[in-house]
Coordinates of C-alpha atoms in Angstrom, one line a residue:
X30 CA 89.8 41.5 99.4
X31 CA 86.9 43.8 100.4
X32 CA 86.1 46.5 98.0
X33 CA 83.7 49.4 98.4
X34 CA 81.2 50.9 96.1
X35 CA 83.4 53.7 95.1
X36 CA 86.1 51.4 94.0
X37 CA 83.8 49.4 91.8
X38 CA 82.4 52.5 90.2
X39 CA 85.7 53.9 89.5
X40 CA 86.9 50.7 87.9
X41 CA 83.8 50.3 85.5
X42 CA 84.7 50.9 81.9
X43 CA 83.4 54.0 80.3
X44 CA 81.1 53.8 77.2
X45 CA 81.5 56.4 74.5
X46 CA 78.6 58.8 74.0
X47 CA 78.4 58.2 70.3
X48 CA 77.9 54.4 70.8
X49 CA 75.2 55.0 73.3
X50 CA 73.3 57.3 70.9
X51 CA 73.5 54.6 68.2
X52 CA 72.2 51.9 70.5
X53 CA 69.2 54.1 71.5
X54 CA 68.4 54.8 67.9
X55 CA 68.7 51.2 66.9
X56 CA 66.3 50.1 69.7
X57 CA 63.7 52.7 68.5
X58 CA 63.9 51.4 64.9
X59 CA 63.4 47.8 66.1
X60 CA 60.5 48.9 68.2
X61 CA 58.9 50.6 65.3
X62 CA 59.4 47.6 63.0
X63 CA 57.6 45.2 65.5
X64 CA 53.8 45.4 65.7
X65 CA 51.4 43.6 68.1
X66 CA 48.7 41.2 66.9
X67 CA 45.2 42.6 66.6
X68 CA 43.8 40.6 69.5
X69 CA 46.4 42.1 71.7
X70 CA 45.4 45.6 70.9
X71 CA 41.7 45.1 71.9
X72 CA 40.4 47.0 74.9
X73 CA 40.7 45.4 78.3
X74 CA 37.9 43.1 79.5
X75 CA 37.7 45.3 82.6
X76 CA 35.9 48.0 80.6
X77 CA 33.1 45.6 79.3
X78 CA 29.9 45.2 81.2
X79 CA 28.3 41.7 81.2
X80 CA 25.0 42.8 82.7
X81 CA 22.0 42.7 80.2
X82 CA 20.4 46.0 80.1
X83 CA 16.7 46.4 79.8
X84 CA 15.4 46.9 76.2
X85 CA 13.7 50.2 75.8
X86 CA 10.1 49.5 74.6
X87 CA 8.4 51.9 72.2
X88 CA 5.8 53.9 73.9
X89 CA 2.2 52.7 73.3
X90 CA 0.3 54.8 70.9
X91 CA -3.3 55.3 71.9
X92 CA -5.7 54.2 69.2
X93 CA -8.6 56.5 68.9
X94 CA -11.9 54.7 69.4
X95 CA -14.9 55.7 67.5
X96 CA -18.3 56.0 69.1
X97 CA -19.9 54.3 66.1
X98 CA -20.1 50.5 65.9
X99 CA -17.6 48.8 63.6
X100 CA -19.3 46.3 61.3
X101 CA -16.3 45.5 59.3
X102 CA -15.7 41.8 58.7
X103 CA -12.9 40.5 60.9
X104 CA -11.4 37.1 60.0
X105 CA -9.6 35.1 62.6
X106 CA -6.3 33.4 61.7
X107 CA -7.7 30.0 62.8
X108 CA -10.8 30.3 60.7
X109 CA -11.3 27.1 58.6
X110 CA -12.9 29.1 55.7
X111 CA -10.4 31.9 55.9
X112 CA -9.9 32.2 52.1
X113 CA -13.5 31.8 51.3
X114 CA -14.5 34.6 53.8
X115 CA -11.7 36.8 52.5
X116 CA -13.1 36.5 49.0
X117 CA -16.5 37.4 50.2
X118 CA -15.2 40.4 52.0
X119 CA -13.4 41.6 48.8
X120 CA -16.4 41.0 46.7
X121 CA -14.7 38.5 44.4
X122 CA -13.7 34.8 44.2
X123 CA -16.5 32.3 44.7
X124 CA -19.3 34.8 44.3
X125 CA -18.1 35.8 40.9
X126 CA -17.8 32.2 39.8
X127 CA -21.2 30.9 40.8
X128 CA -23.3 34.1 40.4
X129 CA -24.5 33.3 36.9
X130 CA -24.1 29.5 36.8
X131 CA -27.4 27.5 36.5
X132 CA -28.4 25.2 39.3
X133 CA -29.4 22.3 37.0
X134 CA -27.2 21.5 34.0
X135 CA -27.4 18.5 31.7
X136 CA -24.6 16.0 32.1
X137 CA -23.6 13.2 29.8
X138 CA -23.1 10.6 32.5
X139 CA -25.4 8.8 34.9
X140 CA -24.8 8.5 38.7
X141 CA -23.0 5.2 39.5
X142 CA -22.1 4.2 35.9
X143 CA -18.8 2.8 34.7
X144 CA -17.0 6.1 35.1
X145 CA -18.1 6.7 38.7
X146 CA -14.9 5.1 40.1
X147 CA -12.8 7.6 38.1
X148 CA -14.8 10.5 39.2
X149 CA -14.6 9.5 42.9
X150 CA -10.8 9.1 42.5
X151 CA -10.6 12.6 41.2
X152 CA -12.8 13.9 44.1
X153 CA -10.6 12.2 46.6
X154 CA -7.5 13.8 45.0
X155 CA -9.1 17.2 45.5
X156 CA -9.6 16.6 49.2
X157 CA -6.1 15.1 49.6
X158 CA -4.4 18.0 47.8
X159 CA -6.3 20.6 49.9
X160 CA -5.3 18.8 53.1
X161 CA -1.6 18.5 52.2
X162 CA -1.2 22.0 50.9
X163 CA -3.5 23.8 53.4
X164 CA -5.4 25.6 50.6
X165 CA -9.2 26.0 50.5
X166 CA -11.1 23.0 49.1
X167 CA -13.0 25.3 46.7
X168 CA -9.8 26.8 45.3
X169 CA -8.3 23.3 44.7
X170 CA -11.6 22.1 43.2
X171 CA -11.6 25.1 40.8
X172 CA -8.2 24.1 39.6
X173 CA -9.2 20.5 39.1
X174 CA -12.7 20.9 37.7
X175 CA -12.7 24.4 36.2
X176 CA -15.8 25.4 38.1
X177 CA -17.6 24.6 41.3
X178 CA -20.7 23.3 39.6
X179 CA -18.9 20.1 38.4
X180 CA -17.3 19.8 41.9
X181 CA -20.7 19.9 43.6
X182 CA -22.1 17.4 41.1
X183 CA -19.2 15.0 42.0
X184 CA -20.0 15.5 45.7
X185 CA -23.6 14.7 45.1
X186 CA -22.7 11.5 43.3
X187 CA -20.5 10.5 46.2
X188 CA -23.4 11.0 48.6
X189 CA -25.7 9.1 46.3
X190 CA -23.4 6.1 46.0
X191 CA -23.1 5.9 49.8
X192 CA -26.9 5.9 50.1
X193 CA -27.2 3.1 47.6
X194 CA -24.7 1.0 49.5
X195 CA -26.4 1.8 52.9
X196 CA -30.1 1.3 52.0
X197 CA -29.7 -1.5 49.5
X198 CA -32.3 -2.7 47.0
X199 CA -35.3 -0.7 48.4
X200 CA -33.7 2.6 47.8
X201 CA -35.0 4.8 44.9
X202 CA -31.9 6.0 43.2
X203 CA -31.3 9.2 41.2
X204 CA -29.9 8.9 37.7
X205 CA -28.6 12.5 37.2
X206 CA -27.3 15.2 39.6
X207 CA -30.1 17.4 40.8
X208 CA -27.9 20.5 41.6
X209 CA -29.0 20.4 45.2
X210 CA -25.5 21.0 46.7
X211 CA -24.8 23.8 44.2
X212 CA -28.0 25.5 45.2
X213 CA -27.1 25.3 48.8
X214 CA -23.8 26.9 48.0
X215 CA -25.6 29.8 46.2
X216 CA -28.0 30.2 49.1
X217 CA -25.1 30.3 51.6
X218 CA -23.4 33.0 49.6
X219 CA -26.6 35.0 49.2
X220 CA -26.7 34.6 45.4
X221 CA -29.7 32.4 45.0
X222 CA -32.3 33.6 42.5
X223 CA -36.0 33.4 43.3
X224 CA -36.5 31.8 39.9
X225 CA -34.4 28.8 40.8
X226 CA -36.5 27.7 43.7
X227 CA -39.3 26.3 41.5
X228 CA -36.7 24.2 39.7
X229 CA -35.6 22.7 42.9
X230 CA -39.2 22.1 44.0
X231 CA -39.8 20.5 40.6
X232 CA -36.9 18.1 41.0
X233 CA -38.0 17.2 44.5
X234 CA -41.5 16.6 43.2
X235 CA -40.1 14.4 40.5
X236 CA -38.0 12.4 42.9
X237 CA -41.0 12.0 45.3
X238 CA -43.3 11.0 42.4
X239 CA -40.8 8.3 41.4
X240 CA -40.5 7.0 45.0
X241 CA -44.1 7.2 46.1
X242 CA -47.2 7.0 44.0
X243 CA -49.9 9.4 45.3
X244 CA -52.6 7.2 44.0
X245 CA -51.5 4.3 46.1
X246 CA -51.6 4.1 49.8
X247 CA -48.2 3.2 51.1
X248 CA -49.5 1.0 53.8
X249 CA -51.6 -0.9 51.3
X250 CA -48.8 -1.1 48.6
X251 CA -46.2 -2.8 50.8
X252 CA -45.5 -3.9 54.3
X253 CA -43.8 -1.2 56.3
X254 CA -40.7 -2.4 58.1
X255 CA -38.3 -0.6 60.5
X256 CA -35.8 0.2 57.7
X257 CA -38.4 1.8 55.4
X258 CA -39.7 3.8 58.4
X259 CA -36.3 5.2 59.1
X260 CA -35.8 6.2 55.5
X261 CA -39.1 8.1 55.5
X262 CA -38.2 9.8 58.7
X263 CA -34.9 10.9 57.3
X264 CA -36.6 12.4 54.3
X265 CA -39.0 14.3 56.5
X266 CA -36.3 15.7 58.7
X267 CA -34.2 16.8 55.7
X268 CA -37.2 18.5 54.2
X269 CA -37.9 20.4 57.5
X270 CA -34.3 21.5 57.7
X271 CA -34.4 22.9 54.2
X272 CA -37.7 24.6 54.7
X273 CA -39.2 22.7 51.8
X274 CA -42.9 23.0 51.0
X275 CA -43.1 19.2 51.0
X276 CA -42.2 18.9 54.7
X277 CA -45.9 18.8 55.7
X278 CA -46.7 16.1 53.2
X279 CA -43.8 13.9 54.2
X280 CA -44.8 14.4 57.9
X281 CA -48.3 13.2 57.3
X282 CA -47.0 10.2 55.2
X283 CA -44.6 9.3 58.0
X284 CA -47.4 9.5 60.6
X285 CA -49.5 7.1 58.5
X286 CA -46.6 4.7 58.0
X287 CA -45.8 4.8 61.8
X288 CA -49.4 4.0 62.6
X289 CA -49.4 1.1 60.1
X290 CA -46.1 -0.2 61.6
X291 CA -47.5 -0.1 65.1
X292 CA -50.6 -2.0 64.0
X293 CA -48.6 -4.6 62.3
X294 CA -46.3 -5.0 65.4
X295 CA -49.3 -5.4 67.7
X296 CA -51.0 -7.9 65.4
X297 CA -47.8 -10.0 64.9
X298 CA -48.0 -12.9 67.3
X299 CA -45.3 -15.5 67.6
X300 CA -46.8 -18.9 68.4
X301 CA -44.3 -21.3 69.8
X302 CA -44.9 -25.0 70.5
X303 CA -43.1 -27.7 72.4
X304 CA -41.0 -28.4 69.2
X305 CA -39.7 -24.8 69.1
X306 CA -38.8 -24.5 72.8
X307 CA -38.9 -27.3 75.4
X308 CA -38.5 -24.7 78.2
X309 CA -42.0 -23.4 77.6
X310 CA -43.6 -26.8 77.2
X311 CA -45.9 -28.0 80.0
X312 CA -46.1 -26.5 83.5
X313 CA -43.5 -26.0 86.2
X314 CA -45.8 -26.1 89.2
X315 CA -43.9 -28.7 91.1
X316 CA -40.4 -27.6 90.0
X317 CA -40.4 -23.9 91.1
X318 CA -42.1 -21.8 93.7
X319 CA -42.8 -18.1 93.8
X320 CA -40.5 -15.7 95.7
X321 CA -42.6 -14.3 98.5
X322 CA -40.9 -10.9 98.8
X323 CA -42.0 -7.5 97.6
X324 CA -39.4 -7.5 94.8
X325 CA -40.3 -11.1 93.9
X326 CA -44.0 -10.3 93.7
X327 CA -43.4 -7.3 91.5
X328 CA -41.1 -9.1 89.1
X329 CA -42.8 -12.5 89.3
X330 CA -39.6 -14.2 90.4
X331 CA -39.3 -17.9 91.1
X332 CA -36.8 -20.1 92.8
X333 CA -36.2 -23.9 92.8
X334 CA -38.5 -26.1 94.8
X335 CA -36.5 -28.2 97.2
X336 CA -39.4 -30.5 97.9
X337 CA -39.8 -31.8 94.3
X338 CA -41.4 -35.2 93.7
X339 CA -39.9 -37.9 91.5
X340 CA -42.2 -37.1 88.7
X341 CA -41.3 -33.4 88.8
X342 CA -37.6 -34.3 88.7
X343 CA -38.1 -36.5 85.7
X344 CA -40.0 -33.8 83.9
X345 CA -37.3 -31.2 84.7
X346 CA -34.6 -33.5 83.4
X347 CA -36.4 -34.2 80.2
X348 CA -36.9 -30.5 79.5
X349 CA -33.4 -29.3 80.4
X350 CA -31.1 -32.2 79.2
X351 CA -28.7 -31.6 76.3
X352 CA -28.9 -27.9 76.6
X353 CA -26.1 -25.8 75.2
X354 CA -23.5 -25.3 78.0
X355 CA -24.9 -28.1 80.2
X356 CA -24.2 -28.2 83.9
X357 CA -21.2 -26.1 83.6
X358 CA -23.2 -23.1 82.3
X359 CA -25.8 -23.6 85.1
X360 CA -23.0 -23.6 87.7
X361 CA -21.6 -20.4 86.1
X362 CA -25.0 -18.7 86.4
X363 CA -25.2 -19.7 90.0
X364 CA -21.7 -18.2 90.7
X365 CA -22.7 -14.9 88.9
X366 CA -25.7 -14.6 91.2
X367 CA -23.6 -15.1 94.3
X368 CA -22.0 -11.7 95.2
X369 CA -19.9 -13.3 98.0
X370 CA -18.4 -16.1 95.9
X371 CA -14.8 -16.9 96.7
X372 CA -12.8 -19.2 94.5
X373 CA -11.5 -21.7 97.0
X374 CA -12.5 -25.2 98.2
X375 CA -13.4 -24.1 101.7
X376 CA -16.1 -21.7 100.5
X377 CA -17.4 -24.3 98.0
X378 CA -17.7 -26.9 100.7
X379 CA -19.5 -24.6 103.1
X380 CA -21.9 -23.4 100.4
X381 CA -22.3 -26.6 98.5
X382 CA -26.1 -26.6 98.8
X383 CA -26.4 -23.0 97.8
X384 CA -24.2 -23.5 94.7
X385 CA -26.0 -26.7 93.7
X386 CA -29.3 -24.8 93.3
X387 CA -30.5 -24.0 89.8
X388 CA -31.0 -20.4 88.7
X389 CA -34.7 -20.6 87.8
X390 CA -36.1 -18.0 85.4
X391 CA -39.5 -16.6 85.5
X392 CA -42.2 -17.4 82.9
X393 CA -41.7 -14.0 81.2
X394 CA -37.9 -14.6 80.9
X395 CA -38.4 -18.0 79.4
X396 CA -41.0 -16.7 77.0
X397 CA -38.7 -13.8 75.9
X398 CA -35.8 -16.1 75.5
X399 CA -37.8 -18.6 73.4
X400 CA -39.1 -15.8 71.2
X401 CA -35.6 -14.3 70.8
X402 CA -34.2 -17.7 69.8
X403 CA -37.0 -18.3 67.4
X404 CA -36.5 -15.0 65.6
X405 CA -32.7 -15.5 65.5
X406 CA -33.2 -18.9 64.0
X407 CA -35.6 -17.5 61.4
X408 CA -33.1 -14.8 60.5
X409 CA -30.4 -17.4 60.1
X410 CA -32.6 -19.6 57.8
X411 CA -33.6 -16.5 55.7
X412 CA -30.0 -15.5 55.1
X413 CA -28.5 -19.0 54.7
X414 CA -26.7 -19.3 51.3
X415 CA -27.1 -23.1 51.3
X416 CA -30.8 -23.4 52.1
X417 CA -33.6 -23.7 49.5
X418 CA -36.4 -21.3 50.5
X419 CA -39.7 -23.0 49.7
X420 CA -41.9 -20.1 50.6
X421 CA -40.4 -17.9 47.8
X422 CA -39.3 -20.9 45.7
X423 CA -35.7 -19.5 45.7
X424 CA -32.8 -21.9 45.1
X425 CA -29.7 -21.7 47.2
X426 CA -27.1 -19.0 46.6
X427 CA -24.4 -21.6 46.2
X428 CA -24.4 -23.3 42.7
X429 CA -26.1 -26.7 42.7
X430 CA -24.0 -29.1 40.7
X431 CA -25.8 -32.3 41.4
X432 CA -29.1 -32.8 43.4
X433 CA -30.3 -36.0 45.1
X434 CA -33.4 -36.4 47.2
X435 CA -32.0 -35.2 50.6
X436 CA -28.4 -34.1 49.7
X437 CA -26.8 -32.0 46.9
X438 CA -23.3 -31.3 45.7
X439 CA -22.0 -27.8 45.3
X440 CA -18.7 -25.9 44.9
X441 CA -16.6 -24.3 47.6
X442 CA -16.2 -20.6 47.9
X443 CA -13.3 -18.8 46.1
X444 CA -10.4 -18.8 46.4
X445 CA -10.2 -22.6 46.6
X446 CA -7.5 -24.1 48.7
X447 CA -7.2 -26.9 46.2
X448 CA -8.4 -26.7 42.6
X449 CA -11.3 -28.9 41.7
X450 CA -12.8 -29.2 45.2
X451 CA -16.5 -29.6 46.1
X452 CA -18.8 -29.6 49.0
X453 CA -21.5 -32.1 50.1
X454 CA -24.5 -30.4 51.7
X455 CA -27.8 -31.7 53.1
X456 CA -30.9 -29.9 51.7
X457 CA -32.4 -29.4 55.2
X458 CA -30.7 -27.0 57.5
X459 CA -28.6 -29.1 60.0
X460 CA -26.3 -27.8 62.7
X461 CA -23.8 -30.6 61.9
X462 CA -23.7 -33.9 60.0
X463 CA -24.4 -36.0 63.1
X464 CA -28.0 -34.6 63.1
X465 CA -28.6 -36.1 59.7
X466 CA -30.7 -39.3 59.5
X467 CA -29.9 -42.6 57.9
X468 CA -31.3 -41.6 54.4
X469 CA -29.2 -38.5 54.3
X470 CA -26.1 -40.4 55.3
X471 CA -26.7 -42.9 52.6
X472 CA -26.7 -40.2 50.0
X473 CA -23.6 -38.5 51.6
X474 CA -21.7 -41.8 51.4
X475 CA -22.8 -42.2 47.7
X476 CA -21.4 -38.7 46.9
X477 CA -18.1 -39.6 48.8
X478 CA -17.7 -42.8 46.8
X479 CA -18.4 -41.1 43.4
X480 CA -16.1 -38.2 44.2
X481 CA -13.3 -40.6 45.2
X482 CA -13.6 -42.5 41.9
X483 CA -13.5 -39.2 40.0
X484 CA -10.4 -37.8 41.7
X485 CA -8.6 -41.2 41.4
X486 CA -9.4 -41.1 37.7
X487 CA -7.6 -37.7 37.6
X488 CA -4.6 -39.2 39.4
X489 CA -5.3 -37.5 42.8
X490 CA -6.2 -38.6 46.3
X491 CA -9.0 -37.0 48.3
X492 CA -9.9 -36.1 51.9
X493 CA -13.2 -35.0 53.5
X494 CA -13.6 -32.8 56.5
X495 CA -16.3 -31.1 58.6
X496 CA -15.8 -28.1 60.9
X497 CA -18.6 -28.0 63.5
X498 CA -16.7 -26.1 66.2
X499 CA -19.3 -23.3 66.6
X500 CA -22.7 -24.9 67.2
X501 CA -24.1 -21.7 68.7
X502 CA -23.9 -20.0 65.3
X503 CA -26.4 -22.5 63.7
X504 CA -24.5 -22.7 60.5
X505 CA -25.6 -25.0 57.7
X506 CA -23.6 -28.2 57.9
X507 CA -21.5 -29.3 55.0
X508 CA -18.7 -31.7 54.2
X509 CA -15.7 -30.1 52.4
X510 CA -14.0 -32.2 49.7
X511 CA -10.3 -31.5 49.0
X512 CA -8.4 -33.3 46.3
X513 CA -4.6 -33.8 47.0
X514 CA -1.7 -35.4 45.1
X515 CA -1.1 -39.0 46.0
X516 CA 2.1 -38.3 47.9
X517 CA 0.4 -35.7 50.1
X518 CA -2.7 -37.8 50.6
X519 CA -0.5 -40.5 52.2
X520 CA 1.0 -37.9 54.6
X521 CA -2.3 -36.1 55.4
X522 CA -3.0 -38.1 58.6
X523 CA 0.4 -37.1 60.1
X524 CA -0.2 -33.4 59.3
X525 CA -3.7 -33.4 60.8
X526 CA -2.6 -35.4 63.8
X527 CA 0.2 -33.0 64.7
X528 CA -2.1 -29.9 64.1
X529 CA -4.8 -31.3 66.4
X530 CA -2.4 -32.2 69.2
X531 CA -0.9 -28.7 69.2
X532 CA -3.9 -26.6 68.2
X533 CA -6.0 -26.9 71.4
X534 CA -5.4 -26.7 75.2
X535 CA -2.8 -29.0 76.8
X536 CA -5.2 -30.3 79.4
X537 CA -8.6 -31.3 78.2
X538 CA -11.5 -33.3 79.6
X539 CA -11.8 -35.4 76.4
X540 CA -9.3 -37.3 74.4
X541 CA -7.5 -35.1 72.0
X542 CA -7.6 -37.6 69.2
X543 CA -10.6 -39.7 68.3
X544 CA -9.5 -42.3 65.8
X545 CA -12.7 -43.2 64.0
X546 CA -10.8 -45.0 61.2
X547 CA -9.4 -47.5 63.7
X548 CA -12.8 -48.0 65.2
X549 CA -14.3 -48.6 61.8
X550 CA -11.7 -51.3 61.1
X551 CA -12.5 -52.8 64.6
X552 CA -16.1 -53.6 63.6
X553 CA -18.1 -50.3 63.7
X554 CA -17.7 -49.9 59.9
X555 CA -19.7 -46.9 58.5
X556 CA -21.1 -46.1 61.9
X557 CA -17.8 -45.4 63.5
X558 CA -18.0 -41.6 63.2
X559 CA -21.7 -41.3 64.2
X560 CA -21.2 -43.5 67.3
X561 CA -17.9 -41.9 68.5
X562 CA -18.9 -38.2 68.8
X563 CA -22.0 -36.8 70.4
X564 CA -24.0 -34.5 68.2
X565 CA -24.3 -31.8 70.9
X566 CA -20.5 -31.5 71.0
X567 CA -18.5 -28.9 69.0
X568 CA -16.1 -31.0 67.0
X569 CA -13.8 -31.2 63.9
X570 CA -13.5 -34.4 61.9
X571 CA -11.5 -35.3 58.8
X572 CA -12.1 -38.5 56.7
X573 CA -9.1 -40.1 55.1
X574 CA -11.3 -43.0 54.0
X575 CA -15.0 -43.3 53.5
X576 CA -15.6 -45.0 56.9
X577 CA -13.5 -42.8 59.1
X578 CA -10.4 -40.7 60.0
X579 CA -9.5 -38.4 62.9
X580 CA -11.9 -36.4 65.2
X581 CA -11.4 -33.8 67.9
X582 CA -13.8 -32.3 70.4
X583 CA -13.3 -28.5 70.6
X584 CA -13.6 -27.5 74.3
X585 CA -12.5 -23.9 74.0
X586 CA -14.1 -22.3 70.9
X587 CA -12.2 -19.0 71.5
X588 CA -8.8 -20.7 70.9
X589 CA -10.0 -22.6 67.9
X590 CA -9.4 -20.7 64.5
X591 CA -12.3 -18.8 63.2
X592 CA -14.4 -20.1 60.4
X593 CA -12.7 -22.8 58.2
X594 CA -9.2 -21.5 58.9
X595 CA -8.0 -24.6 60.8
X596 CA -8.3 -27.0 57.8
X597 CA -7.2 -24.3 55.3
X598 CA -4.0 -23.7 57.2
X599 CA -3.1 -27.4 57.2
X600 CA -4.0 -28.1 53.6
X601 CA -2.5 -24.7 52.4
X602 CA 0.8 -25.6 54.2
X603 CA 0.8 -29.0 52.5
X604 CA 0.2 -27.5 49.0
X605 CA 2.5 -24.5 49.7
X606 CA -0.2 -21.9 49.2
X607 CA 0.3 -18.2 50.1
X608 CA -1.3 -16.5 53.1
X609 CA -3.6 -14.5 50.7
X610 CA -5.3 -17.7 49.7
X611 CA -5.3 -19.4 53.1
X612 CA -6.6 -16.5 55.1
X613 CA -9.2 -15.4 52.6
X614 CA -12.6 -17.2 53.1
X615 CA -15.0 -16.0 50.5
X616 CA -18.7 -16.1 50.0
X617 CA -21.1 -17.6 47.5
X618 CA -22.5 -15.2 44.9
X619 CA -25.7 -16.0 43.1
X620 CA -25.2 -16.9 39.5
X621 CA -22.2 -16.3 37.3
X622 CA -19.9 -19.0 38.6
X623 CA -17.7 -20.0 35.7
X624 CA -16.4 -23.2 37.5
X625 CA -19.8 -25.0 37.3
X626 CA -19.8 -26.1 33.7
X627 CA -16.2 -27.4 33.7
X628 CA -16.9 -29.3 36.9
X629 CA -20.1 -30.8 35.6
X630 CA -18.3 -32.1 32.5
X631 CA -15.8 -34.0 34.7
X632 CA -18.5 -35.1 37.1
X633 CA -21.0 -36.4 34.6
X634 CA -19.2 -39.7 34.1
X635 CA -19.3 -40.4 37.9
X636 CA -22.7 -38.8 38.8
X637 CA -24.8 -41.3 40.7
X638 CA -27.8 -39.0 40.8
X639 CA -28.4 -39.7 37.1
X640 CA -29.9 -43.0 38.1
X641 CA -32.6 -41.0 40.0
X642 CA -33.4 -38.6 37.1
X643 CA -33.3 -41.3 34.4
X644 CA -35.7 -43.5 36.5

């Protein structure tokens, strides 16, 4: 069975030579017909270097420096006035446009006329276009206005309108553009002509002649106040910055006005009596004692006298009772003075005597406080839109629909929360209606009865409310009158009750609801409101009938809605008014109220004050 290699070789069949040649030739043809893909013919990855070679930098060419100074204009890329400076460097642009333009040129309009709003809109469009596009303002202004002279006139009108709004009635306004800004542009570009300076001086002289009469001494013509003094100082500083020839004259005028103002300030003496401030009435010899320290003697400090007699205690109680804030405010002042105060019962028990002491103010502090309160109250009275100013015989800003002896009827501010409403206001400035006397309340009730008849004749119900939640603001008291449909008038108590219960803090020291209507039916009658709430309290009260309604003592004025917003939100929700009407609380404007005549026609039939005038 075993075979050797020789036997196997000998037994293998022999292949003819011609067949072998054909096979070889056929294999070559097949090899020539088959081709590899392109990616297979790429060079091997072993021949590719993946190391980044350093980039050959071009050799630095030395820039020859000149020994002479280079005065050529160089403009930085971040320069704000890049285009303007480039035009100046090229000797074209703005300079060519304003070289021959006159400084003063007659215009057909007046500053602040009916077309001022359109001109200001166009000016704002120039600024907005320049900001969005990144172009120079002068380039955009030339495209909009055609020349820079009209653009500078519009800028001057914008400044003039701002001055009128800032300075008010005492400001002497200009009617035409003076070309002041255009002249500054020409001076800045070095193109101002010497012949144009007299024109500017002429315009300044004209403006000054209109504002100040040389023949009249300013301190004799009118009383100098701080506002007029500031205006005069601004004119003087502006003239000095411009290098105007009128700077010396304005400076001397300012010095005279300043001296007159100082004399008037020194001579103005505020005389306060016991009626103006109880804290300065009488002496405090037995109530306080001087602080015998170096700092106390220098500042004339005082502290509470612990050995007061009964008479001194009674006198102190009479002077300090019913003050705003009460004992709570005095306790807070004592805590502020104590630097080691700790809010826990243990500390309060240990320092009860210290915390019980009153923080006594010196005579100077009391005097300054009284003067400050007096001036603040005078300012409130002078700017009150509901007060009649007897010294100048000026009627109230609010329209007077019907006037009695102590109370008058006016209209509410626009927009009204309910059409056809009104407001009952005492003639004298009162902090709230609880401060009114019996005569004033009789007239208030007469207005309430007559208004109720009028609205019932129109097929509507009516409610009255007073918002006296901010006594520290010393606002003029008034009773708002709001007519409602009959179906909503019946539901009004439920709306106000729910709003009062949810509008203030959850835990209060006073009852949340003071039902004056129930007390009126129990026997108090028309005195229910006046005997339920103290006049020193901040409160809100609404009348559903003439004798009473619902009241609420406001303990946290910061949480209470500002102004008259509390009642407006309730009534606006009942009448389905929009937030633009509810949130907007307008102001009275003197004259021009178109609602007065129509209301007087409806009111004439029910006006009880006609009895007084006819008599």
